[in-house]
PDB file of C-alpha atoms in Angstrom:
ATOM      1  CA  MET A 169     -25.059  -4.455  11.197  1.00  0.00           C
ATOM      2  CA  THR A 170     -24.599  -8.072  12.585  1.00  0.00           C
ATOM      3  CA  GLU A 171     -21.650  -9.610  11.081  1.00  0.00           C
ATOM      4  CA  ALA A 172     -21.967 -12.509   8.772  1.00  0.00           C
ATOM      5  CA  SER A 173     -19.141 -14.701   9.901  1.00  0.00           C
ATOM      6  CA  SER A 174     -16.140 -13.718  11.514  1.00  0.00           C
ATOM      7  CA  ASP A 175     -13.785 -14.424   8.421  1.00  0.00           C
ATOM      8  CA  VAL A 176     -16.067 -12.621   5.909  1.00  0.00           C
ATOM      9  CA  PRO A 177     -18.122  -9.086   5.437  1.00  0.00           C
ATOM     10  CA  THR A 178     -21.107  -8.545   6.455  1.00  0.00           C
ATOM     11  CA  ARG A 179     -24.458  -9.754   3.418  1.00  0.00           C
ATOM     12  CA  ALA A 180     -25.211  -6.307   3.057  1.00  0.00           C
ATOM     13  CA  THR A 181     -21.416  -5.342   2.017  1.00  0.00           C
ATOM     14  CA  ALA A 182     -21.714  -7.685  -0.166  1.00  0.00           C
ATOM     15  CA  ALA A 183     -24.733  -6.466  -1.994  1.00  0.00           C
ATOM     16  CA  SER A 184     -23.014  -2.844  -2.346  1.00  0.00           C
ATOM     17  CA  ALA A 185     -19.766  -4.815  -3.625  1.00  0.00           C
ATOM     18  CA  ALA A 186     -21.810  -6.997  -6.526  1.00  0.00           C
ATOM     19  CA  THR A 187     -22.252  -3.418  -7.855  1.00  0.00           C
ATOM     20  CA  ALA A 188     -19.412  -1.796  -7.297  1.00  0.00           C
ATOM     21  CA  SER A 189     -17.225  -4.159  -8.975  1.00  0.00           C
ATOM     22  CA  THR A 190     -19.332  -3.392 -11.664  1.00  0.00           C
ATOM     23  CA  THR A 191     -19.387   0.225 -12.128  1.00  0.00           C
ATOM     24  CA  ASP A 192     -15.773   0.958 -10.539  1.00  0.00           C
ATOM     25  CA  ARG A 193     -14.865  -0.365 -13.540  1.00  0.00           C
ATOM     26  CA  ALA A 194     -16.268   2.056 -16.200  1.00  0.00           C
ATOM     27  CA  ASP A 195     -18.370   5.479 -16.200  1.00  0.00           C
ATOM     28  CA  GLY A 196     -21.784   6.071 -17.394  1.00  0.00           C
ATOM     29  CA  ASN A 197     -20.594   6.513 -20.641  1.00  0.00           C
ATOM     30  CA  GLY A 198     -18.226   3.126 -20.974  1.00  0.00           C
ATOM     31  CA  ALA A 199     -15.353   4.729 -20.081  1.00  0.00           C
ATOM     32  CA  GLN A 200     -12.591   3.002 -17.913  1.00  0.00           C
ATOM     33  CA  ALA A 201     -12.916   4.925 -13.950  1.00  0.00           C
ATOM     34  CA  THR A 202      -9.743   6.416 -12.702  1.00  0.00           C
ATOM     35  CA  SER A 203     -10.507   5.864  -9.606  1.00  0.00           C
ATOM     36  CA  ILE A 204      -7.793   3.258  -9.004  1.00  0.00           C
ATOM     37  CA  VAL A 205      -8.778   2.108  -4.976  1.00  0.00           C
ATOM     38  CA  GLU A 206     -11.939   1.998  -3.770  1.00  0.00           C
ATOM     39  CA  ALA A 207     -12.564   1.351  -0.036  1.00  0.00           C
ATOM     40  CA  VAL A 208     -15.792   2.391   1.869  1.00  0.00           C
ATOM     41  CA  ASP A 209     -16.860   1.475   5.064  1.00  0.00           C
ATOM     42  CA  VAL A 210     -14.027  -0.657   6.326  1.00  0.00           C
ATOM     43  CA  HIS A 211     -14.322  -2.393   9.972  1.00  0.00           C
ATOM     44  CA  LYS A 212     -11.370  -4.154  11.280  1.00  0.00           C
ATOM     45  CA  ARG A 213     -11.827  -5.285  14.648  1.00  0.00           C
ATOM     46  CA  PHE A 214      -9.082  -8.076  16.398  1.00  0.00           C
ATOM     47  CA  GLY A 215     -10.897  -9.233  19.217  1.00  0.00           C
ATOM     48  CA  SER A 216     -12.911  -6.707  21.513  1.00  0.00           C
ATOM     49  CA  LEU A 217     -10.684  -3.857  19.756  1.00  0.00           C
ATOM     50  CA  GLU A 218     -11.983  -1.963  16.719  1.00  0.00           C
ATOM     51  CA  VAL A 219      -9.520  -0.847  15.044  1.00  0.00           C
ATOM     52  CA  LEU A 220     -10.876   0.584  11.806  1.00  0.00           C
ATOM     53  CA  LYS A 221     -14.507   2.676  12.391  1.00  0.00           C
ATOM     54  CA  GLY A 222     -15.623   2.412   9.028  1.00  0.00           C
ATOM     55  CA  VAL A 223     -13.000   4.239   6.610  1.00  0.00           C
ATOM     56  CA  SER A 224     -14.048   5.219   2.880  1.00  0.00           C
ATOM     57  CA  LEU A 225     -11.028   6.475   0.541  1.00  0.00           C
ATOM     58  CA  SER A 226     -11.217   6.701  -3.263  1.00  0.00           C
ATOM     59  CA  VAL A 227      -7.669   7.336  -4.533  1.00  0.00           C
ATOM     60  CA  GLU A 228      -7.280   8.180  -8.397  1.00  0.00           C
ATOM     61  CA  ARG A 229      -4.837   6.918 -11.011  1.00  0.00           C
ATOM     62  CA  GLY A 230      -1.699   8.360 -10.819  1.00  0.00           C
ATOM     63  CA  GLU A 231      -2.151   9.892  -7.269  1.00  0.00           C
ATOM     64  CA  VAL A 232       0.002  10.496  -4.091  1.00  0.00           C
ATOM     65  CA  VAL A 233      -1.693  10.072  -1.029  1.00  0.00           C
ATOM     66  CA  VAL A 234       0.131  10.005   2.657  1.00  0.00           C
ATOM     67  CA  LEU A 235      -1.130   9.082   5.300  1.00  0.00           C
ATOM     68  CA  ILE A 236      -0.843  10.721   8.666  1.00  0.00           C
ATOM     69  CA  GLY A 237      -1.525  10.553  12.077  1.00  0.00           C
ATOM     70  CA  PRO A 238      -0.635   9.059  15.461  1.00  0.00           C
ATOM     71  CA  SER A 239       1.621   5.983  16.172  1.00  0.00           C
ATOM     72  CA  GLY A 240      -2.243   3.492  17.026  1.00  0.00           C
ATOM     73  CA  SER A 241      -4.706   5.223  14.544  1.00  0.00           C
ATOM     74  CA  GLY A 242      -5.471   2.397  11.931  1.00  0.00           C
ATOM     75  CA  LYS A 243      -2.595   3.625   9.095  1.00  0.00           C
ATOM     76  CA  THR A 244      -0.816   0.794   8.657  1.00  0.00           C
ATOM     77  CA  THR A 245      -3.647  -1.417   9.669  1.00  0.00           C
ATOM     78  CA  PHE A 246      -5.885   0.117   6.569  1.00  0.00           C
ATOM     79  CA  LEU A 247      -2.539  -0.066   4.687  1.00  0.00           C
ATOM     80  CA  ARG A 248      -2.683  -3.841   4.957  1.00  0.00           C
ATOM     81  CA  CYS A 249      -6.259  -4.142   4.701  1.00  0.00           C
ATOM     82  CA  ILE A 250      -5.871  -2.714   0.856  1.00  0.00           C
ATOM     83  CA  ASN A 251      -3.373  -5.916  -0.004  1.00  0.00           C
ATOM     84  CA  HIS A 252      -5.798  -8.350   2.099  1.00  0.00           C
ATOM     85  CA  PHE A 253      -2.827  -8.757   4.348  1.00  0.00           C
ATOM     86  CA  GLU A 254      -5.797  -7.745   7.451  1.00  0.00           C
ATOM     87  CA  LYS A 255      -9.327  -9.535   6.517  1.00  0.00           C
ATOM     88  CA  ILE A 256     -11.380  -6.913   7.057  1.00  0.00           C
ATOM     89  CA  ASP A 257     -14.593  -7.284   9.153  1.00  0.00           C
ATOM     90  CA  GLN A 258     -17.409  -4.929   7.051  1.00  0.00           C
ATOM     91  CA  GLY A 259     -17.033  -2.718   4.123  1.00  0.00           C
ATOM     92  CA  ARG A 260     -15.264  -3.348   0.721  1.00  0.00           C
ATOM     93  CA  ILE A 261     -12.115  -2.791  -0.876  1.00  0.00           C
ATOM     94  CA  SER A 262     -11.936  -2.913  -4.333  1.00  0.00           C
ATOM     95  CA  VAL A 263      -8.683  -1.928  -6.171  1.00  0.00           C
ATOM     96  CA  ASN A 264      -9.149  -1.519 -10.253  1.00  0.00           C
ATOM     97  CA  GLY A 265     -12.708  -2.415 -10.070  1.00  0.00           C
ATOM     98  CA  ARG A 266     -11.528  -5.919  -8.058  1.00  0.00           C
ATOM     99  CA  LEU A 267     -12.784  -6.664  -4.709  1.00  0.00           C
ATOM    100  CA  ILE A 268      -9.991  -7.644  -3.442  1.00  0.00           C
ATOM    101  CA  GLY A 269      -9.572 -10.771  -1.380  1.00  0.00           C
ATOM    102  CA  TYR A 270     -13.173 -11.728  -1.365  1.00  0.00           C
ATOM    103  CA  ARG A 271     -16.218 -12.579  -4.162  1.00  0.00           C
ATOM    104  CA  VAL A 272     -20.406 -12.400  -4.200  1.00  0.00           C
ATOM    105  CA  ASP A 273     -21.866 -16.045  -4.445  1.00  0.00           C
ATOM    106  CA  ALA A 274     -24.527 -16.817  -6.303  1.00  0.00           C
ATOM    107  CA  LYS A 275     -26.571 -15.582  -3.569  1.00  0.00           C
ATOM    108  CA  GLY A 276     -25.132 -12.632  -2.734  1.00  0.00           C
ATOM    109  CA  ASN A 277     -22.625 -13.541   0.462  1.00  0.00           C
ATOM    110  CA  LEU A 278     -19.420 -12.495   0.503  1.00  0.00           C
ATOM    111  CA  ARG A 279     -16.677 -15.194   0.794  1.00  0.00           C
ATOM    112  CA  GLU A 280     -13.158 -15.098   0.534  1.00  0.00           C
ATOM    113  CA  GLU A 281     -11.277 -15.758  -2.480  1.00  0.00           C
ATOM    114  CA  ARG A 282      -8.424 -18.874  -2.888  1.00  0.00           C
ATOM    115  CA  ALA A 283      -5.748 -18.034  -1.418  1.00  0.00           C
ATOM    116  CA  ALA A 284      -3.705 -18.799  -5.351  1.00  0.00           C
ATOM    117  CA  GLU A 285      -6.342 -15.594  -6.317  1.00  0.00           C
ATOM    118  CA  ILE A 286      -5.247 -13.907  -3.678  1.00  0.00           C
ATOM    119  CA  ALA A 287      -1.532 -13.689  -4.397  1.00  0.00           C
ATOM    120  CA  ARG A 288      -2.778 -13.384  -7.722  1.00  0.00           C
ATOM    121  CA  GLN A 289      -4.596 -10.014  -6.431  1.00  0.00           C
ATOM    122  CA  ARG A 290      -1.877  -8.987  -4.843  1.00  0.00           C
ATOM    123  CA  ALA A 291       1.291  -9.704  -7.118  1.00  0.00           C
ATOM    124  CA  GLU A 292      -0.395  -6.434  -9.384  1.00  0.00           C
ATOM    125  CA  ILE A 293       0.015  -4.320  -5.065  1.00  0.00           C
ATOM    126  CA  GLY A 294       3.570  -3.339  -4.714  1.00  0.00           C
ATOM    127  CA  PHE A 295       3.848  -4.016  -0.481  1.00  0.00           C
ATOM    128  CA  VAL A 296       7.088  -1.943   0.738  1.00  0.00           C
ATOM    129  CA  PHE A 297       7.269  -2.609   4.512  1.00  0.00           C
ATOM    130  CA  GLN A 298       9.312  -0.521   7.259  1.00  0.00           C
ATOM    131  CA  HIS A 299      11.103  -3.072   7.973  1.00  0.00           C
ATOM    132  CA  PHE A 300      12.278  -4.560   4.379  1.00  0.00           C
ATOM    133  CA  ASN A 301      11.665  -8.054   4.582  1.00  0.00           C
ATOM    134  CA  LEU A 302      14.028  -9.014   2.676  1.00  0.00           C
ATOM    135  CA  TYR A 303      15.558 -12.721   2.105  1.00  0.00           C
ATOM    136  CA  PRO A 304      18.568 -12.538   4.500  1.00  0.00           C
ATOM    137  CA  ASN A 305      20.246 -15.784   2.670  1.00  0.00           C
ATOM    138  CA  LYS A 306      19.788 -14.212  -1.863  1.00  0.00           C
ATOM    139  CA  THR A 307      21.419 -10.913  -2.682  1.00  0.00           C
ATOM    140  CA  ALA A 308      20.153  -8.151  -3.599  1.00  0.00           C
ATOM    141  CA  LEU A 309      19.219  -9.029  -7.086  1.00  0.00           C
ATOM    142  CA  GLU A 310      17.917 -12.566  -6.144  1.00  0.00           C
ATOM    143  CA  ASN A 311      15.568 -10.976  -3.829  1.00  0.00           C
ATOM    144  CA  VAL A 312      14.504  -8.652  -6.129  1.00  0.00           C
ATOM    145  CA  CYS A 313      14.128 -11.976  -9.452  1.00  0.00           C
ATOM    146  CA  LEU A 314      12.199 -13.957  -6.822  1.00  0.00           C
ATOM    147  CA  GLY A 315       8.573 -12.351  -6.891  1.00  0.00           C
ATOM    148  CA  PRO A 316       8.904 -12.454 -11.022  1.00  0.00           C
ATOM    149  CA  ARG A 317      10.244 -15.652 -11.557  1.00  0.00           C
ATOM    150  CA  LYS A 318       7.518 -17.594  -8.326  1.00  0.00           C
ATOM    151  CA  VAL A 319       4.439 -15.813  -9.222  1.00  0.00           C
ATOM    152  CA  ARG A 320       4.677 -13.971 -13.135  1.00  0.00           C
ATOM    153  CA  LYS A 321       6.148 -17.332 -13.883  1.00  0.00           C
ATOM    154  CA  ILE A 322       9.220 -15.352 -16.129  1.00  0.00           C
ATOM    155  CA  SER A 323      12.583 -16.974 -17.319  1.00  0.00           C
ATOM    156  CA  ARG A 324      15.628 -16.719 -14.442  1.00  0.00           C
ATOM    157  CA  ASP A 325      16.901 -14.485 -17.701  1.00  0.00           C
ATOM    158  CA  GLU A 326      14.682 -12.399 -17.769  1.00  0.00           C
ATOM    159  CA  ALA A 327      13.980 -12.212 -14.064  1.00  0.00           C
ATOM    160  CA  GLU A 328      17.599 -10.935 -13.787  1.00  0.00           C
ATOM    161  CA  GLU A 329      17.402  -8.390 -16.705  1.00  0.00           C
ATOM    162  CA  LEU A 330      14.768  -6.910 -15.261  1.00  0.00           C
ATOM    163  CA  GLY A 331      16.299  -7.281 -11.833  1.00  0.00           C
ATOM    164  CA  ARG A 332      19.613  -5.663 -13.022  1.00  0.00           C
ATOM    165  CA  ARG A 333      17.843  -2.779 -14.272  1.00  0.00           C
ATOM    166  CA  LEU A 334      15.816  -1.837 -11.880  1.00  0.00           C
ATOM    167  CA  LEU A 335      18.286  -2.200  -9.088  1.00  0.00           C
ATOM    168  CA  GLN A 336      20.166   0.424 -10.922  1.00  0.00           C
ATOM    169  CA  ARG A 337      17.406   2.237 -10.833  1.00  0.00           C
ATOM    170  CA  VAL A 338      17.100   3.283  -7.485  1.00  0.00           C
ATOM    171  CA  GLY A 339      21.296   3.231  -7.215  1.00  0.00           C
ATOM    172  CA  LEU A 340      22.178  -0.253  -6.589  1.00  0.00           C
ATOM    173  CA  GLU A 341      24.053  -1.221  -9.270  1.00  0.00           C
ATOM    174  CA  ALA A 342      26.674  -1.665  -7.724  1.00  0.00           C
ATOM    175  CA  LYS A 343      24.923  -4.103  -5.093  1.00  0.00           C
ATOM    176  CA  PHE A 344      23.816  -6.996  -7.058  1.00  0.00           C
ATOM    177  CA  ASP A 345      25.688 -10.094  -5.451  1.00  0.00           C
ATOM    178  CA  VAL A 346      25.438  -8.660  -1.560  1.00  0.00           C
ATOM    179  CA  HIS A 347      23.546  -9.528   1.071  1.00  0.00           C
ATOM    180  CA  PRO A 348      21.522  -7.533   3.174  1.00  0.00           C
ATOM    181  CA  ALA A 349      23.823  -8.046   6.163  1.00  0.00           C
ATOM    182  CA  GLN A 350      26.112  -6.104   4.207  1.00  0.00           C
ATOM    183  CA  LEU A 351      23.720  -3.211   3.057  1.00  0.00           C
ATOM    184  CA  SER A 352      22.987  -0.253   4.722  1.00  0.00           C
ATOM    185  CA  GLY A 353      18.993   0.485   5.519  1.00  0.00           C
ATOM    186  CA  GLY A 354      18.558   2.870   3.026  1.00  0.00           C
ATOM    187  CA  GLN A 355      20.300  -0.282   0.896  1.00  0.00           C
ATOM    188  CA  LYS A 356      17.792  -2.730   1.634  1.00  0.00           C
ATOM    189  CA  GLN A 357      14.759  -0.565   1.668  1.00  0.00           C
ATOM    190  CA  ARG A 358      16.177   0.898  -1.865  1.00  0.00           C
ATOM    191  CA  VAL A 359      16.515  -3.079  -2.186  1.00  0.00           C
ATOM    192  CA  ALA A 360      12.833  -3.611  -1.279  1.00  0.00           C
ATOM    193  CA  ILE A 361      11.079  -0.731  -3.294  1.00  0.00           C
ATOM    194  CA  ALA A 362      13.008  -2.637  -6.148  1.00  0.00           C
ATOM    195  CA  ARG A 363      11.340  -5.898  -5.527  1.00  0.00           C
ATOM    196  CA  ALA A 364       8.343  -4.032  -5.321  1.00  0.00           C
ATOM    197  CA  LEU A 365       8.852  -2.881  -8.977  1.00  0.00           C
ATOM    198  CA  ALA A 366       9.608  -5.761  -9.818  1.00  0.00           C
ATOM    199  CA  MET A 367       6.012  -7.477 -10.446  1.00  0.00           C
ATOM    200  CA  GLN A 368       5.078  -4.370 -12.125  1.00  0.00           C
ATOM    201  CA  PRO A 369       2.548  -3.274  -9.899  1.00  0.00           C
ATOM    202  CA  LYS A 370      -0.735  -0.591 -10.029  1.00  0.00           C
ATOM    203  CA  LEU A 371      -0.610   0.798  -7.332  1.00  0.00           C
ATOM    204  CA  ILE A 372       2.228   1.020  -4.243  1.00  0.00           C
ATOM    205  CA  LEU A 373       1.734   0.514  -0.605  1.00  0.00           C
ATOM    206  CA  PHE A 374       4.435   2.122   1.825  1.00  0.00           C
ATOM    207  CA  ASP A 375       4.452   1.488   5.741  1.00  0.00           C
ATOM    208  CA  GLU A 376       6.892   4.433   7.132  1.00  0.00           C
ATOM    209  CA  PRO A 377       9.878   3.188   4.705  1.00  0.00           C
ATOM    210  CA  THR A 378      11.468   5.432   5.927  1.00  0.00           C
ATOM    211  CA  SER A 379      10.848   5.062   9.905  1.00  0.00           C
ATOM    212  CA  ALA A 380      13.780   2.358  11.042  1.00  0.00           C
ATOM    213  CA  LEU A 381      16.399   4.615   9.069  1.00  0.00           C
ATOM    214  CA  ASP A 382      19.039   6.720  10.249  1.00  0.00           C
ATOM    215  CA  PRO A 383      18.439   9.975   9.719  1.00  0.00           C
ATOM    216  CA  GLU A 384      21.130  10.561   6.531  1.00  0.00           C
ATOM    217  CA  MET A 385      19.501   7.214   5.273  1.00  0.00           C
ATOM    218  CA  ILE A 386      16.085   8.620   4.991  1.00  0.00           C
ATOM    219  CA  GLY A 387      17.328  11.063   1.932  1.00  0.00           C
ATOM    220  CA  GLU A 388      18.005   8.430  -0.460  1.00  0.00           C
ATOM    221  CA  VAL A 389      14.536   6.521   0.217  1.00  0.00           C
ATOM    222  CA  LEU A 390      12.616   9.515  -0.160  1.00  0.00           C
ATOM    223  CA  ALA A 391      14.657  10.628  -3.191  1.00  0.00           C
ATOM    224  CA  VAL A 392      13.539   7.324  -5.074  1.00  0.00           C
ATOM    225  CA  MET A 393      10.120   7.926  -3.893  1.00  0.00           C
ATOM    226  CA  LYS A 394      10.172  11.258  -5.213  1.00  0.00           C
ATOM    227  CA  SER A 395      11.258   9.960  -9.012  1.00  0.00           C
ATOM    228  CA  LEU A 396       8.142   7.342  -8.870  1.00  0.00           C
ATOM    229  CA  ALA A 397       5.606  10.188  -8.242  1.00  0.00           C
ATOM    230  CA  ALA A 398       7.135  11.575 -10.906  1.00  0.00           C
ATOM    231  CA  GLU A 399       6.905   9.157 -13.218  1.00  0.00           C
ATOM    232  CA  GLY A 400       2.848   8.475 -12.521  1.00  0.00           C
ATOM    233  CA  MET A 401       3.103   5.619  -9.748  1.00  0.00           C
ATOM    234  CA  THR A 402      -0.338   5.716  -8.037  1.00  0.00           C
ATOM    235  CA  MET A 403       1.523   5.252  -3.968  1.00  0.00           C
ATOM    236  CA  ILE A 404      -0.313   4.943  -0.869  1.00  0.00           C
ATOM    237  CA  VAL A 405       2.463   6.278   1.716  1.00  0.00           C
ATOM    238  CA  VAL A 406       1.654   5.336   5.965  1.00  0.00           C
ATOM    239  CA  SER A 407       4.793   8.124   6.554  1.00  0.00           C
ATOM    240  CA  HIS A 408       6.241  10.452   9.606  1.00  0.00           C
ATOM    241  CA  GLU A 409       7.910  12.887   6.684  1.00  0.00           C
ATOM    242  CA  MET A 410       5.359  15.887   6.300  1.00  0.00           C
ATOM    243  CA  GLY A 411       8.469  17.636   4.153  1.00  0.00           C
ATOM    244  CA  PHE A 412       7.681  14.929   1.521  1.00  0.00           C
ATOM    245  CA  ALA A 413       4.066  14.579   2.721  1.00  0.00           C
ATOM    246  CA  ARG A 414       4.114  18.637   1.545  1.00  0.00           C
ATOM    247  CA  GLU A 415       6.374  18.256  -0.955  1.00  0.00           C
ATOM    248  CA  VAL A 416       5.273  15.350  -3.331  1.00  0.00           C
ATOM    249  CA  ALA A 417       1.677  14.317  -2.202  1.00  0.00           C
ATOM    250  CA  ASP A 418      -1.198  15.412  -4.172  1.00  0.00           C
ATOM    251  CA  ARG A 419      -3.685  14.346  -0.945  1.00  0.00           C
ATOM    252  CA  VAL A 420      -3.068  14.523   2.291  1.00  0.00           C
ATOM    253  CA  VAL A 421      -5.092  11.812   4.872  1.00  0.00           C
ATOM    254  CA  MET A 422      -5.444  12.627   8.760  1.00  0.00           C
ATOM    255  CA  MET A 423      -6.287   9.468  10.793  1.00  0.00           C
ATOM    256  CA  ASP A 424      -7.177   9.059  14.442  1.00  0.00           C
ATOM    257  CA  ASP A 425      -8.786   6.194  16.371  1.00  0.00           C
ATOM    258  CA  GLY A 426     -10.068   4.518  13.519  1.00  0.00           C
ATOM    259  CA  VAL A 427     -11.129   7.155  11.337  1.00  0.00           C
ATOM    260  CA  LEU A 428     -10.560   9.622   8.900  1.00  0.00           C
ATOM    261  CA  VAL A 429     -10.301  12.822  10.752  1.00  0.00           C
ATOM    262  CA  GLU A 430      -9.996  15.302   7.079  1.00  0.00           C
ATOM    263  CA  GLU A 431      -8.244  14.722   4.256  1.00  0.00           C
ATOM    264  CA  GLY A 432      -6.975  17.638   1.412  1.00  0.00           C
ATOM    265  CA  PRO A 433      -4.361  18.865  -0.324  1.00  0.00           C
ATOM    266  CA  PRO A 434      -0.986  19.347   1.757  1.00  0.00           C
ATOM    267  CA  ARG A 435      -1.113  23.217   1.578  1.00  0.00           C
ATOM    268  CA  GLN A 436      -4.998  22.692   3.150  1.00  0.00           C
ATOM    269  CA  ILE A 437      -3.903  20.517   5.714  1.00  0.00           C
ATOM    270  CA  PHE A 438      -0.869  21.723   7.123  1.00  0.00           C
ATOM    271  CA  ASP A 439      -1.790  25.135   6.537  1.00  0.00           C
ATOM    272  CA  HIS A 440      -4.589  25.618   7.320  1.00  0.00           C
ATOM    273  CA  PRO A 441      -6.094  22.296   8.862  1.00  0.00           C
ATOM    274  CA  ALA A 442     -10.103  22.214   9.688  1.00  0.00           C
ATOM    275  CA  HIS A 443      -9.914  19.851  12.907  1.00  0.00           C
ATOM    276  CA  GLU A 444      -8.780  20.549  15.532  1.00  0.00           C
ATOM    277  CA  ARG A 445      -7.198  16.760  16.209  1.00  0.00           C
ATOM    278  CA  THR A 446      -5.371  17.505  13.115  1.00  0.00           C
ATOM    279  CA  ARG A 447      -3.952  21.101  14.717  1.00  0.00           C
ATOM    280  CA  ALA A 448      -2.824  18.838  17.381  1.00  0.00           C
ATOM    281  CA  PHE A 449      -1.104  16.548  16.034  1.00  0.00           C
ATOM    282  CA  LEU A 450       0.785  18.852  13.437  1.00  0.00           C
ATOM    283  CA  ALA A 451       2.290  20.984  16.513  1.00  0.00           C
ATOM    284  CA  LYS A 452       3.798  18.370  17.562  1.00  0.00           C
ATOM    285  CA  LEU A 453       5.325  17.799  14.486  1.00  0.00           C
ATOM    286  CA  LEU A 454       6.103  21.428  12.772  1.00  0.00           C
TER     287      LEU A 454
END
């Protein structure tokens, strides 16, 4: 398939996207579809290197999906494509039945959305980074309040009330006025989770949220994530924490070399993997 341009997916992809943007919203009886994420034939290249080679994945509302696989397999790139941190070269990604980052024009071509629309879309998709990405010159409370004030346009008082409530929720009620430099790694990541929740997202993406933490800090972050899963938050998690995946995930997806190797319930993937590549990967970790 020939690319339409370096900035947008192909026209053939646009045709399927136009159909998807309507059919993903409801089933044949007019009921709301339960899928919150639909990724179809997603390709991503960095120069001559193809990092994603036709990834397709559907995530249901309230589902916890954990992506596993070796470093360089495309997990983080795929996660970043879901909220358009990375532009895709082919395929489509929809969240809540709406294309992410693109629109279909009158001629059936995909065009990248305006920056303001992309920002609005991202406001509904939380993203928790591996290295926290907190503003060092702002307190924990200010980091949590910034998004609701700037994007959702709520008042300072409302934002601070929300921020305090969310920091309490992640066990940081004593850290409202503390700057990131005075927080442990686990505390920083819990601030980052509170910041994501402050935008009231329908989906949260976690990019290896514990990989930058000391071992004793990992448990406190995983405990917050477990509570979110129990409350029904839709989550896609890139992680090497196999215990978390086994205990919390509804589905585990194995990726390698830019493709989905296999997927299934945790017990199936960990105890009876079908693919030799999955068995080899898990043998090094379990």
